[in-house]
Coordinates of C-alpha atoms and ligand atoms in Angstrom, one line a residue:
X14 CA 119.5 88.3 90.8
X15 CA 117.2 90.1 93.3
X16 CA 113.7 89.0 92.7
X17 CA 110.7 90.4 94.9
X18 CA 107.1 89.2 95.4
X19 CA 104.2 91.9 95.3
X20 CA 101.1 89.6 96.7
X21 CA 98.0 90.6 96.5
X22 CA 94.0 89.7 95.5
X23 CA 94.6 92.7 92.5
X24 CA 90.7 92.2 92.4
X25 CA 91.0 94.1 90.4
X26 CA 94.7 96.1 89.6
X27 CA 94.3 99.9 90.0
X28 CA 96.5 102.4 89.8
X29 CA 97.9 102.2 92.9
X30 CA 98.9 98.9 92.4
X31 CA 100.9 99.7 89.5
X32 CA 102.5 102.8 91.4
X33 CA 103.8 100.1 93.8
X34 CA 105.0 98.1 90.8
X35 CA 106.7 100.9 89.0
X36 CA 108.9 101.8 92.5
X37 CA 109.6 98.6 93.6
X38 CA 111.1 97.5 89.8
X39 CA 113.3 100.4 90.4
X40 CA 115.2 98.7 93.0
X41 CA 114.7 95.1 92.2
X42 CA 115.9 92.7 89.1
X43 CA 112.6 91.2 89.4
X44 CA 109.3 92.3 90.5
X45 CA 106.7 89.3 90.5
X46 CA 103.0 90.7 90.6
X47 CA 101.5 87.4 92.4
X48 CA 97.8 87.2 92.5
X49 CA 96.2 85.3 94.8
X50 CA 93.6 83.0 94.2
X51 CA 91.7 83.8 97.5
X52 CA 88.6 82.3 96.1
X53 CA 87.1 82.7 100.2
X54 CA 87.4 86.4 99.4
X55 CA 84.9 85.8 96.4
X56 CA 86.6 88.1 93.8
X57 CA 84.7 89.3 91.2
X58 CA 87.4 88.6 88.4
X59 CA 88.7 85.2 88.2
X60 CA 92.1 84.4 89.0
X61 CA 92.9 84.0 85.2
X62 CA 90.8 87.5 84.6
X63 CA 93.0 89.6 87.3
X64 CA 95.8 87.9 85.7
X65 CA 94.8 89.1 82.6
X66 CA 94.4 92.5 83.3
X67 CA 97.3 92.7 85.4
X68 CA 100.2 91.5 82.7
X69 CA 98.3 93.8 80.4
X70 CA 99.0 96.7 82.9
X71 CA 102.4 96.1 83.5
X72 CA 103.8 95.0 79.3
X73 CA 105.6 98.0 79.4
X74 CA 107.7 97.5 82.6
X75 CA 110.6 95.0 81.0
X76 CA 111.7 94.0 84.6
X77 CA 108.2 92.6 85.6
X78 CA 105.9 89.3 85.5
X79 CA 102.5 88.4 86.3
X80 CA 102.0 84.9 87.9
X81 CA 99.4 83.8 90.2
X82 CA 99.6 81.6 93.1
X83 CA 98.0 79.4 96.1
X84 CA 98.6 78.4 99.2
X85 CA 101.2 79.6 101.4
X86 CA 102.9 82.7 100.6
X87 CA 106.1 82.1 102.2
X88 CA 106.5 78.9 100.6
X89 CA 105.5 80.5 97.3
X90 CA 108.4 82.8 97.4
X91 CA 111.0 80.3 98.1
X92 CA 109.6 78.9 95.3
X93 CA 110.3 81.5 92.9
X94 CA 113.8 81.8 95.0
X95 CA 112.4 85.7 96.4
X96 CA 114.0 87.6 98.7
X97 CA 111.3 89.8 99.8
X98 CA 107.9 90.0 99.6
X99 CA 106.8 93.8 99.0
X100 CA 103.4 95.0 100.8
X101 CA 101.9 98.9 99.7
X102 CA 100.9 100.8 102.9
X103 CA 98.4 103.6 102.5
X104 CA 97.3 104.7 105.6
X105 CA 97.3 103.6 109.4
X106 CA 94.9 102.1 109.3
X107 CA 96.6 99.3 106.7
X108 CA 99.2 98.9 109.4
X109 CA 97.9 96.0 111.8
X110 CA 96.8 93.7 109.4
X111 CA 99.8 93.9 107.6
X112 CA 102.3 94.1 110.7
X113 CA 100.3 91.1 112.2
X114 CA 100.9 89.3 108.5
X115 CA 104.5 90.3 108.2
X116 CA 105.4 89.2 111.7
X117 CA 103.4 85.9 110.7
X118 CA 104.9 85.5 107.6
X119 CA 108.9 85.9 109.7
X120 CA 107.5 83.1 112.2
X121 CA 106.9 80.9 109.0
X122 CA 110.2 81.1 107.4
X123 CA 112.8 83.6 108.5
X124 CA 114.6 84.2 105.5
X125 CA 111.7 86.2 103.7
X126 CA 112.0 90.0 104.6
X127 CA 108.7 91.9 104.1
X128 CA 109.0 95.9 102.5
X129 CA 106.5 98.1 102.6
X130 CA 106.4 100.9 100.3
X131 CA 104.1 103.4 100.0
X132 CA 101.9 105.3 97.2
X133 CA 102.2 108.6 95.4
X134 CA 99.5 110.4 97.8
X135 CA 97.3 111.2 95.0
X136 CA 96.7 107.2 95.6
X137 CA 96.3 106.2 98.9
X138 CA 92.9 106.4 99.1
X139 CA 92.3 104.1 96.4
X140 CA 91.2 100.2 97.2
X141 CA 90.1 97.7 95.2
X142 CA 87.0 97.7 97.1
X143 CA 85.8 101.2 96.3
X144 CA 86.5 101.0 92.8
X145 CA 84.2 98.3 92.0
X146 CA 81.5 99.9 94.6
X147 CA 82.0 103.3 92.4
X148 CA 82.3 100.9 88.6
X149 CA 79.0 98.9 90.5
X150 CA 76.9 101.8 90.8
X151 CA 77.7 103.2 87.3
X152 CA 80.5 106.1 88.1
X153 CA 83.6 107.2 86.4
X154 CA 86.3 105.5 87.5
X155 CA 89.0 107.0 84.4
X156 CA 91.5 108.5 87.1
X157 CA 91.8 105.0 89.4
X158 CA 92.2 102.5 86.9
X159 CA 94.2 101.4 83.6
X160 CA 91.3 101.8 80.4
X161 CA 91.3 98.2 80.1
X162 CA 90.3 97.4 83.4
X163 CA 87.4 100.5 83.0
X164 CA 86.7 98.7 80.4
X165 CA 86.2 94.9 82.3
X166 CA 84.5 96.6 84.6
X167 CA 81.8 98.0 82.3
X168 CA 81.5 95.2 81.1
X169 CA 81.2 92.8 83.8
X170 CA 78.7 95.1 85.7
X171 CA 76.7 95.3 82.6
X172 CA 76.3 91.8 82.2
X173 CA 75.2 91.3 85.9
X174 CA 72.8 94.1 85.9
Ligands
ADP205 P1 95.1 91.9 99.6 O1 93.8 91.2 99.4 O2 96.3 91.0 99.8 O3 95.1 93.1 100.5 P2 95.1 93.8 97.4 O4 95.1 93.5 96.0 O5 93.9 94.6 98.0 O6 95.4 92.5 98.1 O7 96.4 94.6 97.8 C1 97.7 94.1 97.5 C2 98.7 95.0 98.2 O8 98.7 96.3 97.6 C3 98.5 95.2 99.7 O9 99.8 95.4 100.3 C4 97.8 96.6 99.7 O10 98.0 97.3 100.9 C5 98.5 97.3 98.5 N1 97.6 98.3 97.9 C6 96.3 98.2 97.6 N2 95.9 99.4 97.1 C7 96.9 100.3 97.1 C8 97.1 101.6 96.8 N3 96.2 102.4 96.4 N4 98.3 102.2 97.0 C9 99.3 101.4 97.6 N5 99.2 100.1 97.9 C10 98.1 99.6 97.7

């Protein structure tokens, strides 16, 4: 059984995410969407919200589960007995930090390959980040995000402002 980690924050998931998703459980057994808690990076969902809105995104991909993790992500994916951890590259300028990481993460433990895959175009200028600075300040965000998560985020930034 091939099983692959996708890590990220997924603060939250957007369609470029779930492009990642949909390619990489095309050549895997199992995909594991792994959210971080990376409470430093003060996410606006919780851990158990991104989860949430993640395994609601991905219910109709059979091949695929939602878990969420801390700590060490090399020792998380020996945990879950991965062979691969699976990183979505967008543009150059994603490249050092996630060289650096996957370079770091080999030094850890040498077994875990890191593969990088990368976007439909229509989606590599989608972040996280910009979709809740477009959601924040009232805009459509339809085209970036699954309805339910448009719909978390109307709702969260209504309640803050
Ligand atoms: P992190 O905080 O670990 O960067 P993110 O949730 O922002 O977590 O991203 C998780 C992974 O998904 C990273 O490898 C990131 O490069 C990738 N990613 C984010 N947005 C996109 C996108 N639009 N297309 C492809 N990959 C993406």
């Amino acid at each position: 059984m091939r099983t692959v980690i996708y890590p990220g924050t997924f603060d939250p998931l957007t369609n470029g995410h779930l492009d990642i998703i949909r390619r990489a459980a095309r050549l895997f057994d199992q995909v594991v969407v792994a959210i971080a808690v990376n409470e430093g990076k003060k996410p606006l969902f919780s851990c158990r919200e991104r989860k949430a809105l993640a395994e609601k995104s991905v219910a109709s991909v059979p091949n695929v589960v939602v878990d969420s993790f801390d700590g060490l992500l090399v020792d998380y994916v020996d945990q879950k007995a991965g062979q691969a951890i699976i990183r979505g590259l967008r543009a150059l300028s994603d490249f050092e930090f996630e060289f650096q990481l996957a370079l770091m993460n080999r030094k850890l433990n040498e077994r875990v390959e890191t593969i990088f895959m990368m976007p439909k175009e229509t989606y590599t200028f989608l972040s996280s980040r910009i979709v809740k600075e477009i959601a924040r300040l009232g805009g459509d965000v339809s085209n970036f995000v699954p309805p339910h998560v448009v719909e978390a985020l109307q709702k969260k930034f209504r309640r803050r402002g």
